XYZ file of C-alpha atoms in Angstrom:
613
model
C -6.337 13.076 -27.218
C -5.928 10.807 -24.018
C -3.126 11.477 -21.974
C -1.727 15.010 -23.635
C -1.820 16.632 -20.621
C -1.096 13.122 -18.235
C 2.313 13.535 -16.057
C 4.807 10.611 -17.268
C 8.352 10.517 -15.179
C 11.498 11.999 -16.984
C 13.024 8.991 -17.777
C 16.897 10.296 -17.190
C 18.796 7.269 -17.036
C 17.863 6.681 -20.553
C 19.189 10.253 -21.091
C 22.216 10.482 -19.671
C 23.308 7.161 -21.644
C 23.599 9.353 -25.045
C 24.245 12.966 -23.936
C 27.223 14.699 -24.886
C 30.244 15.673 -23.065
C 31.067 18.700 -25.532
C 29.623 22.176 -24.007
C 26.445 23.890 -24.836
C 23.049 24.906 -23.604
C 20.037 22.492 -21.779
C 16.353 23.721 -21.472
C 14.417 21.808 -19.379
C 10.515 21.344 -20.275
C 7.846 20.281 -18.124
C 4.487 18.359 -19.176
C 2.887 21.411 -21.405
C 6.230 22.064 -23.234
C 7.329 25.001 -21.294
C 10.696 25.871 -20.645
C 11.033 26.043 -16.469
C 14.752 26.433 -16.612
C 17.838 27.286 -18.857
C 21.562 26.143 -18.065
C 25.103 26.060 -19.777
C 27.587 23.435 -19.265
C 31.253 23.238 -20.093
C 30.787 19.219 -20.229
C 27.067 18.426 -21.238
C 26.962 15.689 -19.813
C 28.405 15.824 -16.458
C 26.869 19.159 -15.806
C 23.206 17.723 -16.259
C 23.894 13.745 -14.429
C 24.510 16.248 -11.727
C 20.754 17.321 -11.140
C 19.664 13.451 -10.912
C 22.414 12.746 -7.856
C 20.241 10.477 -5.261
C 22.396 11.872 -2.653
C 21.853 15.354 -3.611
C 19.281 16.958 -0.810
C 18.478 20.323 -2.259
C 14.963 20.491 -1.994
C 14.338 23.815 -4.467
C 16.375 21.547 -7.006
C 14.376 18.517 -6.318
C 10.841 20.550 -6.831
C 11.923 21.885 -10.241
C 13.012 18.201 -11.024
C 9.413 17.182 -10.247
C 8.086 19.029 -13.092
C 10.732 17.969 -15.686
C 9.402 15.863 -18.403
C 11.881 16.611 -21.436
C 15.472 17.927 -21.448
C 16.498 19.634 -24.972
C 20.278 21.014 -25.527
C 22.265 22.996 -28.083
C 25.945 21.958 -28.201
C 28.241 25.109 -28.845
C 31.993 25.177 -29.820
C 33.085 27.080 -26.725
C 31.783 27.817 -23.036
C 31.849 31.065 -23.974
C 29.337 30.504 -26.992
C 26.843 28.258 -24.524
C 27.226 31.787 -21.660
C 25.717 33.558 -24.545
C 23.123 31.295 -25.833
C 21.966 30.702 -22.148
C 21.324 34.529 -22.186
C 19.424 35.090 -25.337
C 16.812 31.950 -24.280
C 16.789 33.066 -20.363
C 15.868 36.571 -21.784
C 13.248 35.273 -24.878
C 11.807 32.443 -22.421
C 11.859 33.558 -19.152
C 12.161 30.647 -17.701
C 10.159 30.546 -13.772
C 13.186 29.177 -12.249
C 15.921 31.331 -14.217
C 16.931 34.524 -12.433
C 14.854 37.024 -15.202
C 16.180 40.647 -16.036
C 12.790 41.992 -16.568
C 11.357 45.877 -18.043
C 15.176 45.689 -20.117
C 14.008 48.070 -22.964
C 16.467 49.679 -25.389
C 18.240 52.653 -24.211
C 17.756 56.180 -25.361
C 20.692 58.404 -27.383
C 21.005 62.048 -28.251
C 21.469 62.183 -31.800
C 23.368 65.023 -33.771
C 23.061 64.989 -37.909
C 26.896 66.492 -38.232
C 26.446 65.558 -41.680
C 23.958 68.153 -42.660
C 24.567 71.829 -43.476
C 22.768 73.292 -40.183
C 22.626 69.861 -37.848
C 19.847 68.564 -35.014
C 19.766 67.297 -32.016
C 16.971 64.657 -31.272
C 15.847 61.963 -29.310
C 17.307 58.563 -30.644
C 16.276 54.830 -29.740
C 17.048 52.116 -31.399
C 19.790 51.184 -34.138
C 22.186 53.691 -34.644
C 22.158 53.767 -38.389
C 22.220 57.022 -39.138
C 25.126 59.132 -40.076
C 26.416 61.512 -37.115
C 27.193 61.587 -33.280
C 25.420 59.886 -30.786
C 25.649 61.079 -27.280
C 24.194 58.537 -24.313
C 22.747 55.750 -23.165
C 20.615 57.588 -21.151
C 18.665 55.766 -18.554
C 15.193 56.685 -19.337
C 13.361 59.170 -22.481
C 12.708 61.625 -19.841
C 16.712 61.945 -19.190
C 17.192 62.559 -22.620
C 14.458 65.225 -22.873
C 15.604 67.372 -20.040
C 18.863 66.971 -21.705
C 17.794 68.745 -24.741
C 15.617 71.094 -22.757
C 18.724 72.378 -21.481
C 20.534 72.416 -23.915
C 17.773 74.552 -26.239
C 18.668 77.197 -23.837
C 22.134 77.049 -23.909
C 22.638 76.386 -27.547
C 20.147 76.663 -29.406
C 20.732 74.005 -31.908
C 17.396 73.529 -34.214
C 15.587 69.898 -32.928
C 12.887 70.081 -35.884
C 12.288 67.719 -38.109
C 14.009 67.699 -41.584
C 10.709 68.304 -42.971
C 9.246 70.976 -40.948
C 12.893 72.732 -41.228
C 12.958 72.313 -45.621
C 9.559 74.186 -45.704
C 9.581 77.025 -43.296
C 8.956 80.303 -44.782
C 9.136 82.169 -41.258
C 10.461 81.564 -37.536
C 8.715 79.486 -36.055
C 7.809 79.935 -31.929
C 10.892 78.050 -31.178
C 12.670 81.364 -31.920
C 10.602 83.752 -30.621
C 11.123 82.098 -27.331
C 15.004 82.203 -28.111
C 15.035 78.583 -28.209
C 16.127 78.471 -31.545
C 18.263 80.431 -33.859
C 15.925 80.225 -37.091
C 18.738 78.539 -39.850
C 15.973 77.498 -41.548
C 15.192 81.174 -42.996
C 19.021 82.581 -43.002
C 18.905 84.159 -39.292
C 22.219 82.651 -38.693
C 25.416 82.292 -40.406
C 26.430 78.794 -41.166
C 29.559 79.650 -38.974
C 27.879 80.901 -35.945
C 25.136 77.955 -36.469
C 28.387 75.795 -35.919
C 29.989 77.784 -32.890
C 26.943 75.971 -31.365
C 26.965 72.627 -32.522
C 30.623 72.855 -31.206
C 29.814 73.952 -28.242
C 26.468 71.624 -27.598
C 29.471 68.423 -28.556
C 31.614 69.793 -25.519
C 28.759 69.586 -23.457
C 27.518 66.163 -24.236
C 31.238 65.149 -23.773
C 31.590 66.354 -20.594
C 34.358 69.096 -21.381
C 32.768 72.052 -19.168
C 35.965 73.409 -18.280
C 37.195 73.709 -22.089
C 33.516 74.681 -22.850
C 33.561 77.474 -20.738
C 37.192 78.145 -21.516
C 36.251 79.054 -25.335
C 33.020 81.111 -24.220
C 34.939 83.602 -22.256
C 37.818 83.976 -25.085
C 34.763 84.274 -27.285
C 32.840 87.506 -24.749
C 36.150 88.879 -23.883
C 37.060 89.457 -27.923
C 33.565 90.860 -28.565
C 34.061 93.257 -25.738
C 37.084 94.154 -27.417
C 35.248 94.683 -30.570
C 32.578 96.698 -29.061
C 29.983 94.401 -30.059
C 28.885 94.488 -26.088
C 25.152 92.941 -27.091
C 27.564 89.487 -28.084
C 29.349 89.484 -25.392
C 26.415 89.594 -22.977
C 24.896 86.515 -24.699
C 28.212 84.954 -23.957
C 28.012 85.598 -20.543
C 24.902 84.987 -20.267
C 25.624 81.205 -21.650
C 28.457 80.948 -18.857
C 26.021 82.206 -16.384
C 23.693 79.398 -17.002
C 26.069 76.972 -17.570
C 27.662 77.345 -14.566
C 24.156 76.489 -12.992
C 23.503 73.392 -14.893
C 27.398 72.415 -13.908
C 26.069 72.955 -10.116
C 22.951 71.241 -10.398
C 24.817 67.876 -11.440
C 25.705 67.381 -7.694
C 28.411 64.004 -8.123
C 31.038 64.605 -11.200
C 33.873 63.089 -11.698
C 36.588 62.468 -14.902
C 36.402 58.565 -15.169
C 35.628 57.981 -18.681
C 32.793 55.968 -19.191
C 31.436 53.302 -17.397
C 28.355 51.979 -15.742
C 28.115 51.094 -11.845
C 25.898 48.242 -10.583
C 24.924 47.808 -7.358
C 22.977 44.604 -6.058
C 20.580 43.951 -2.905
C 18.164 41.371 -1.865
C 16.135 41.224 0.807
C 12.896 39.238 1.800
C 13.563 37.208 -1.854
C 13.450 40.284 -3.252
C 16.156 41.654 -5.761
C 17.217 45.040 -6.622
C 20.164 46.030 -9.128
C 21.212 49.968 -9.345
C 22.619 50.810 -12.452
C 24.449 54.333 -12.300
C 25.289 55.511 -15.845
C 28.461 57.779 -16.333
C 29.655 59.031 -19.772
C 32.539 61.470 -20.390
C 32.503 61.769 -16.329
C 29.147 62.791 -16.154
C 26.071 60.836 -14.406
C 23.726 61.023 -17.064
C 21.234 59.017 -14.481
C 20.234 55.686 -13.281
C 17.854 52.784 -13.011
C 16.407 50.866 -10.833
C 15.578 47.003 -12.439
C 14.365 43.944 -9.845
C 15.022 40.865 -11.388
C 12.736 37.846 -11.188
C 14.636 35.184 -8.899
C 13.943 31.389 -7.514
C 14.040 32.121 -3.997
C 17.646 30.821 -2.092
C 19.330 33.536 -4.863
C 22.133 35.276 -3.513
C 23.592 38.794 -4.769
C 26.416 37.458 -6.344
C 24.134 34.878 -8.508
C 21.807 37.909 -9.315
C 24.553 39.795 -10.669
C 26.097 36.526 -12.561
C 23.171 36.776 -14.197
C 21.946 40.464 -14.739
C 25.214 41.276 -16.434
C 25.038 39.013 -19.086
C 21.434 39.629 -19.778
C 21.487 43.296 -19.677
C 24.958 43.707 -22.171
C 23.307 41.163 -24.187
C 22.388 43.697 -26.763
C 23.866 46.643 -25.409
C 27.421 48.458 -25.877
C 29.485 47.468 -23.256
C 31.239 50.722 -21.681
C 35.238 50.831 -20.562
C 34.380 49.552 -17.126
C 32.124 48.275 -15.313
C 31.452 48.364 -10.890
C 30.233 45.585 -9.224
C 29.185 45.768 -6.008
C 29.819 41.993 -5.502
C 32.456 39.755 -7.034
C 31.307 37.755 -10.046
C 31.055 33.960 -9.950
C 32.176 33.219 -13.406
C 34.495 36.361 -13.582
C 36.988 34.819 -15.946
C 34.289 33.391 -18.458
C 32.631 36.491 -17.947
C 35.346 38.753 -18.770
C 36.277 36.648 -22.050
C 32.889 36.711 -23.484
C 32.651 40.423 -23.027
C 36.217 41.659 -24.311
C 35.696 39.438 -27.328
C 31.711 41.147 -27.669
C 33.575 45.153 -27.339
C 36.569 44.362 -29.065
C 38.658 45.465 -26.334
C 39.455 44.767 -22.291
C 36.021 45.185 -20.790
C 37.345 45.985 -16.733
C 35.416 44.328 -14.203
C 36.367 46.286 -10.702
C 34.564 44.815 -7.742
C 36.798 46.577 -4.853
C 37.158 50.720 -6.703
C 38.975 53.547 -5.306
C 38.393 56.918 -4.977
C 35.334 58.882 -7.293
C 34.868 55.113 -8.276
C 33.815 53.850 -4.881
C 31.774 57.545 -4.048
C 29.892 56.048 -7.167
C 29.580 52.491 -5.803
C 28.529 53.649 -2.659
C 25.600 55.756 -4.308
C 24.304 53.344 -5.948
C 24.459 50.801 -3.105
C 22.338 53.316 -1.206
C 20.095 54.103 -3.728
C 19.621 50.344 -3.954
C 18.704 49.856 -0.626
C 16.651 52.889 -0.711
C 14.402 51.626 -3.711
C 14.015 48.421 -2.052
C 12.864 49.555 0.997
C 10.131 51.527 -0.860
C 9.419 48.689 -3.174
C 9.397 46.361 -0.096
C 6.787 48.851 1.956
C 4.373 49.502 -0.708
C 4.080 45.832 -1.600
C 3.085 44.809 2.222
C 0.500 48.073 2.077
C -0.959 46.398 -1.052
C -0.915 43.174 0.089
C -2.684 44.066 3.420
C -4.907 46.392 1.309
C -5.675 43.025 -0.883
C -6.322 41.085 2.156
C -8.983 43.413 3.708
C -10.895 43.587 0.316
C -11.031 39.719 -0.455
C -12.717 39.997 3.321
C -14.739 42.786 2.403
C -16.012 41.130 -0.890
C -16.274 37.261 0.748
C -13.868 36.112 -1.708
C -12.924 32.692 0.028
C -9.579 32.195 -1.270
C -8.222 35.981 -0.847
C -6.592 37.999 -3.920
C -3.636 37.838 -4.907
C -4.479 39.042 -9.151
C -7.049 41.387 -10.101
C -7.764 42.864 -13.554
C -10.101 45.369 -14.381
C -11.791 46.195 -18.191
C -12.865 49.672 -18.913
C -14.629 51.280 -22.467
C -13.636 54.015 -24.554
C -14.714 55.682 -27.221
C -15.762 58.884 -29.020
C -19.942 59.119 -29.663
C -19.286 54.789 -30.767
C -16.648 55.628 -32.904
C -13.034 53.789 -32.853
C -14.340 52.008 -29.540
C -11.094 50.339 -27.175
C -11.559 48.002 -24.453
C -8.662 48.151 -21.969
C -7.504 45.349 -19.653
C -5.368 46.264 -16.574
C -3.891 43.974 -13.991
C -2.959 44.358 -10.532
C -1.000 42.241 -8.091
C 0.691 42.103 -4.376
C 3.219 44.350 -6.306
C 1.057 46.263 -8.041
C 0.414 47.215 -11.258
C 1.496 44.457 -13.940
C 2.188 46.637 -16.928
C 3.718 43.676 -18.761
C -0.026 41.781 -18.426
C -1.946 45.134 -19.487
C -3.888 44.570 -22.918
C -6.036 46.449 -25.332
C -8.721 45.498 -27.728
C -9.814 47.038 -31.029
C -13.495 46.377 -30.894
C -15.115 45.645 -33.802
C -18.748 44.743 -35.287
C -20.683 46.023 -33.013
C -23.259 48.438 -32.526
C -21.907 52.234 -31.672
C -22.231 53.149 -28.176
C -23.044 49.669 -27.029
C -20.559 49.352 -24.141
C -22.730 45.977 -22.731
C -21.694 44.531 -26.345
C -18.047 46.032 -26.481
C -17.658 44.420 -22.949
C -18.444 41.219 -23.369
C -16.410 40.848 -26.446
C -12.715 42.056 -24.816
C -13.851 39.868 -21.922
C -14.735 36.997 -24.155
C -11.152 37.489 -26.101
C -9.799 37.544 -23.284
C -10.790 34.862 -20.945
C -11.082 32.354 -24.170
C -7.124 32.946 -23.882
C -6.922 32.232 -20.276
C -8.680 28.796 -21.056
C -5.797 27.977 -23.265
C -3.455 28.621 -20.438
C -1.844 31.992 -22.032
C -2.541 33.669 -19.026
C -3.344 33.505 -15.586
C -7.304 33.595 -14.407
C -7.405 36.483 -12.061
C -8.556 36.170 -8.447
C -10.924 38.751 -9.002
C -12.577 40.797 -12.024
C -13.842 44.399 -11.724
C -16.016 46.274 -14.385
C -16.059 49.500 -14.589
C -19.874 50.598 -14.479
C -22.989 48.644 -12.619
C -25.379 45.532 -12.752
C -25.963 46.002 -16.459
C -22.398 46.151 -17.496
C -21.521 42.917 -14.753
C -24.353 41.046 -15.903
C -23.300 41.905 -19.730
C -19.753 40.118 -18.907
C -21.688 37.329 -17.096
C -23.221 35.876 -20.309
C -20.030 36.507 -22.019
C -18.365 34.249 -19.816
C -20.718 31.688 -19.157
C -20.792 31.480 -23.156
C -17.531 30.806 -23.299
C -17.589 27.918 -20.333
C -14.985 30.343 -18.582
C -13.483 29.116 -15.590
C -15.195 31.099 -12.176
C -14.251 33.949 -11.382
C -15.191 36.550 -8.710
C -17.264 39.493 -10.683
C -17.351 42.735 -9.249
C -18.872 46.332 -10.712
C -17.500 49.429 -9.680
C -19.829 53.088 -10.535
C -19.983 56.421 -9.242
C -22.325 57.209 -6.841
C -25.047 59.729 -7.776
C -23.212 62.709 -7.664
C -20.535 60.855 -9.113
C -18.017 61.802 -6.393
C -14.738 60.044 -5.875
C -15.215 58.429 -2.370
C -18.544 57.223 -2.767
C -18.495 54.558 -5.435
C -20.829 51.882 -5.264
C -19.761 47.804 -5.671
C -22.210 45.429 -7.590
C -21.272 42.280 -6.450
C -22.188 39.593 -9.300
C -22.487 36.562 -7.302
C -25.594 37.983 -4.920
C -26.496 40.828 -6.546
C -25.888 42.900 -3.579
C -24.526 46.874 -3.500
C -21.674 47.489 -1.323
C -20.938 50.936 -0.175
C -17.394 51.098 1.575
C -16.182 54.342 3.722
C -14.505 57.000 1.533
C -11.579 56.452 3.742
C -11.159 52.927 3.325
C -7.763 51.428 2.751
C -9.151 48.476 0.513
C -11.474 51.004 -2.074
C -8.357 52.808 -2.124
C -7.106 49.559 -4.424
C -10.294 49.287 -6.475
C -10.019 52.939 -7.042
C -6.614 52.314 -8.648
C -7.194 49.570 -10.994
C -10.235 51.391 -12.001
C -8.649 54.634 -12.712
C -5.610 52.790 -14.299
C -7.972 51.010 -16.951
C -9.548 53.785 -17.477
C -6.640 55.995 -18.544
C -4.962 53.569 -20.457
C -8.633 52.649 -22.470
C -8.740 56.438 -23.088
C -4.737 55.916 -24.203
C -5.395 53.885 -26.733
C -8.887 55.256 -27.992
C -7.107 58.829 -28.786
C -4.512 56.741 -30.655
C -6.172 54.679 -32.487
C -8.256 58.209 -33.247
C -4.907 59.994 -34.088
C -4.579 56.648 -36.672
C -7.839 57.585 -38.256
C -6.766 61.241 -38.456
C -3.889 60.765 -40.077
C -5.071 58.510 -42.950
C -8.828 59.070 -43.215
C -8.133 62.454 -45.070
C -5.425 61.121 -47.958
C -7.025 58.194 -48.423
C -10.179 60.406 -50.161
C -8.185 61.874 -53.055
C -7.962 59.986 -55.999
C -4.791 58.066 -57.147
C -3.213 58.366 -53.885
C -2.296 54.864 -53.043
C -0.982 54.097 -49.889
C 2.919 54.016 -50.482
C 2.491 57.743 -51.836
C 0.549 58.457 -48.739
C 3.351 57.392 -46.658
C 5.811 59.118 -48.808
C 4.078 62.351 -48.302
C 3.553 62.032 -44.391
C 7.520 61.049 -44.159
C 8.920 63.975 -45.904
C 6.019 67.137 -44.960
C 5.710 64.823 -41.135
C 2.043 65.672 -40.757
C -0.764 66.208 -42.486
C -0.319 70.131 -41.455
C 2.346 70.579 -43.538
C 1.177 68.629 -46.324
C -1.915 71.156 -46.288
C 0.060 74.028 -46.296
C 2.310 72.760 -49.152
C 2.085 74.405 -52.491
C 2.150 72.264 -55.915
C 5.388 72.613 -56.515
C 6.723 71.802 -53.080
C 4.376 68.245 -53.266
C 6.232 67.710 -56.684
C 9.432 67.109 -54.962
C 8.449 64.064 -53.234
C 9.328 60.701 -55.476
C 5.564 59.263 -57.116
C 4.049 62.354 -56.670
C 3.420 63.813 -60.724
C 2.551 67.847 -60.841
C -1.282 66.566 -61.663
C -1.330 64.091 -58.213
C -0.026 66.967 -56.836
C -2.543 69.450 -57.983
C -4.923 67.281 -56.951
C -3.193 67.102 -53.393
C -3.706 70.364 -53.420
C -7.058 71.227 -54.575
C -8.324 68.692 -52.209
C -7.229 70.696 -48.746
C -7.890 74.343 -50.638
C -10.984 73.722 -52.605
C -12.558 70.789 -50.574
C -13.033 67.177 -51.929
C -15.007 66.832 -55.128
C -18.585 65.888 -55.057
């Protein structure tokens, strides 16, 4: 079609005649469609006449206006309503000249079934659904896991699954290492079962001092019952609580809140988020925000707040290492989102600004580090485009890599790598299919042929330069692929093991000559390749021994007759595993809804007799 992809100019006179002076939301497109910026307005129209001022000499504004070729708004009731709805399309969109809170997953919980006759503590993400306490956010899954580490050997309340705990007929090793107190066969009164969960809710709440309070009433009445082997496992638990009270170096009794902490430096952002529940720092986390150069920290922070509480609760109060620029707005659209006065405290006192100042320094810390490493890699980058004689340098690489088990449930892995390293949001895998086992030429050229036929449509970027992990058979594989394709060029290395396949002494195929390049095992720039290589390689071997744990799971139940697959995942949700659905007896299978006593005998028959035929 002639002219799709033809620059026309953004014809905003024409515009401005018929826009709106109520508030709401513009998105402004450029030539392919794409969203390059989001904004609110109070007054639609004066807010966007503002960008097409002749006398306006802001050059960063003028380049964005360059590529604007459409201009699409929402009109809301409120201001408030358009803060919001700029969020939510900033966050879906990312727009490339939006400040972006990027790597903004859902936080983890601890979760505690209080409902059930002997409760659990687990690992929670997501909705919170289910009946019962939840304790948290926490800042990352491995905060929550040490969490419960410690607290299996304080109290040790069960963290099984419902469906391992219904069908144990014995301890299992969780209470031979006295990391569990076995309710599941009757080792423990109901009572004493609940003198834990009790005591595990103190914890989580922060109430050491009442916790430890009730522990010593509890040893010092044993002792005065005689029952001295209680009241050493009393003191024992105050012995190592006291230790897990001295390991948390900062504590404090504010309530919840979160601290955030903001620097930039080199047009690079860094926001420190400091997480404190019941007056305990359950962690933090380190985010850097995507930002249009010019940004200051007070814009960054404008914006991270509203993206980041988008979806999340909001806690009591909130520290901000810089005042807001929309604080009023800002505060409005968050009391109205808790329910109740959100505080905003930009100048704290006391354990408040200890906290602030933390973070501050742990912000400037992280930045430094994140500043460093990126001029390493970028010098690191720079020596191997010279190395390679890639004219116009490297800025993205990405590297495929094979995996599979004798041809079976073959992955292909795509890793990327830029000036600041790995991309993890750019990393893909591919299921490879219809091909023949153990050809890795074939399985290749297909993930590079998916994925360079994607590039062509403009999904992604074409890397700078595209390593293969193995030699001239596996480059010259991905050649063809490409050239079959009509891929745009790109710079083809191979990267394999030397003879003695020692780490150091790799050998380069480069495509475009043919030539072998040997580098020094102490070179800077094969420390790079070595990355990306390794990198694609683990995550290929990732996603080969899941795809294999897939086939595990299902290839088994699928054989027996009349087992369709709703009942399949009946059986896996209530037994969770295939274990404990082969160690199940007839009448335990019978319990689960679908399952009759003959499926079930045939269930059963299958794992102890051995599938028919």
């Amino acid at each position: 079609m002639e002219g799709k992809d033809k620059l026309t100019t953004f014809d905003s006179e024409h515009f401005l005649k018929t826009l709106t002076q109520k508030p709401g939301v513009y998105q402004m497109l450029d030539h392919r469609g794409m969203c390059i910026y989001v904004g609110k307005a109070k007054n639609l129209k004066k807010r966007v006449s503002s960008y097409f001022n002749k006398t306006d000499k802001d050059a960063k504004k003028k380049m964005m206006l360059s590529h604007v070729q459409q201009i699409e708004i929402v009109v809301t009731h409120t201001e408030g309503e358009a803060l919001l709805l700029e969020n939510q399309l900033i966050k879906k969109l990312k727009p490339r000249y939006n400040i972006c809170l990027r790597d903004d997953k859902s936080y983890p919980y601890i979760y505690l079934s209080t409902h059930q006759e002997f409760p659990k503590l687990t690992f929670h993400r997501g909705a919170k659904k289910k009946q019962g306490q939840y304790f948290g956010p926490y800042p990352s899954a491995g905060a929550v896991r040490d969490s419960l580490h410690v607290l299996q050997k304080l109290f040790p309340v069960r963290q099984c699954d419902d469906s391992f705990f219904k069908n144990r007929s014995r301890p299992c090793l969780q209470h031979q290492i006295k990391r569990c107190t076995a309710p599941c066969v009757g080792l423990i009164s109901q009572q004493d079962y609940h003198d834990d969960v009790a005591h595990t809710v103190l914890f989580l709440e922060g109430k050491n001092s009442k916790l430890i309070s009730d522990l010593v009433k509890k040893m010092e009445s044993a002792a005065n019952e005689l029952n001295f082997e209680k009241a050493a496992q009393f003191r024992d638990q105050i012995a190592q609580l006291r230790k897990v009270m001295e390991r948390q170096y900062v504590s404090g009794n504010d309530g919840d809140l979160d601290v955030v902490a903001c620097e930039i430096q080199q047009h690079v952002a860094c926001v420190q988020v400091f997480f404190i529940r019941k007056g305990q720092h359950l962690g933090n986390r380190t985010f850097y925000p995507k930002i249009p150069q010019g940004k200051t920290e007070q814009e960054v922070l404008n914006a991270f707040l509203l993206q980041f509480y988008l979806d999340k609760k909001l806690p009591k109060a909130v520290i901000l290492s810089h005042a807001l620029l929309e604080a009023e707005l800002i505060q409005q659209v968050f009391n109205e989102k808790a329910e109740r006065k959100v505080s905003l405290v930009t100048n704290p006192r006391g354990e408040r600004a200890r906290w602030l100042k933390m973070a501050k320094s742990n912000a400037i810390t992280a930045l430094t580090q994140r500043l460093e490493s990126r001029e390493n890699t970028r010098d690191r980058l720079s020596k191997l485009s010279m190395l390679l004689g890639v004219e116009k340098g490297i800025a993205r690489m990405e590297c495929f890599d094979i995996s599979h088990l004798q041809g079976d449930q073959t992955v292909a892995s795509c890793v990327v790598l830029n000036e600041e390293g790995p991309l993890k949001s750019d990393y893909r895998r591919f299921n490879i299919t219809g091909v023949t086992p153990g050809d890795d030429y074939a399985a290749l050229s297909q993930a590079v042929s998916r994925r360079f036929l994607r590039a062509k449509k403009n999904e992604h970027v074409v890397p700078d330069l595209l390593i293969i992990d193995g030699g001239k058979g596996q480059v010259n594989a991905v050649l063809k692929a490409l050239s079959d394709i009509d891929s745009p060029e790109v710079f083809v290395i191979g990267i394999s093991k030397g003879s003695d396949r020692k780490v150091g002494m790799e050998k380069i195929y480069r495509a475009k000559d043919g030539k072998v390049l040997i580098f020094p095992a102490d070179e800077p720039a094969l420390l790079v390749v070595q990355q990306i290589r390794d990198e694609a390689h683990r995550f290929a071997i990732s996603g080969h021994r899941q795809q294999r744990g897939k086939e595990k799971k299902k290839s088994t139940l699928e054989q027996i007759d009349g087992l369709g697959p709703k009942r399949r995942r009946q059986l896996l949700k209530q037994f969770g595993g295939l274990r404990e659905i082969q160690s199940a007896g007839v009448e335990d299978l019978c319990t689960v809804e679908g399952i009759s006593k003959s499926l079930a005998q045939r269930v059963y028959n299958f794992y102890h007799d051995g599938p028919a035929g």
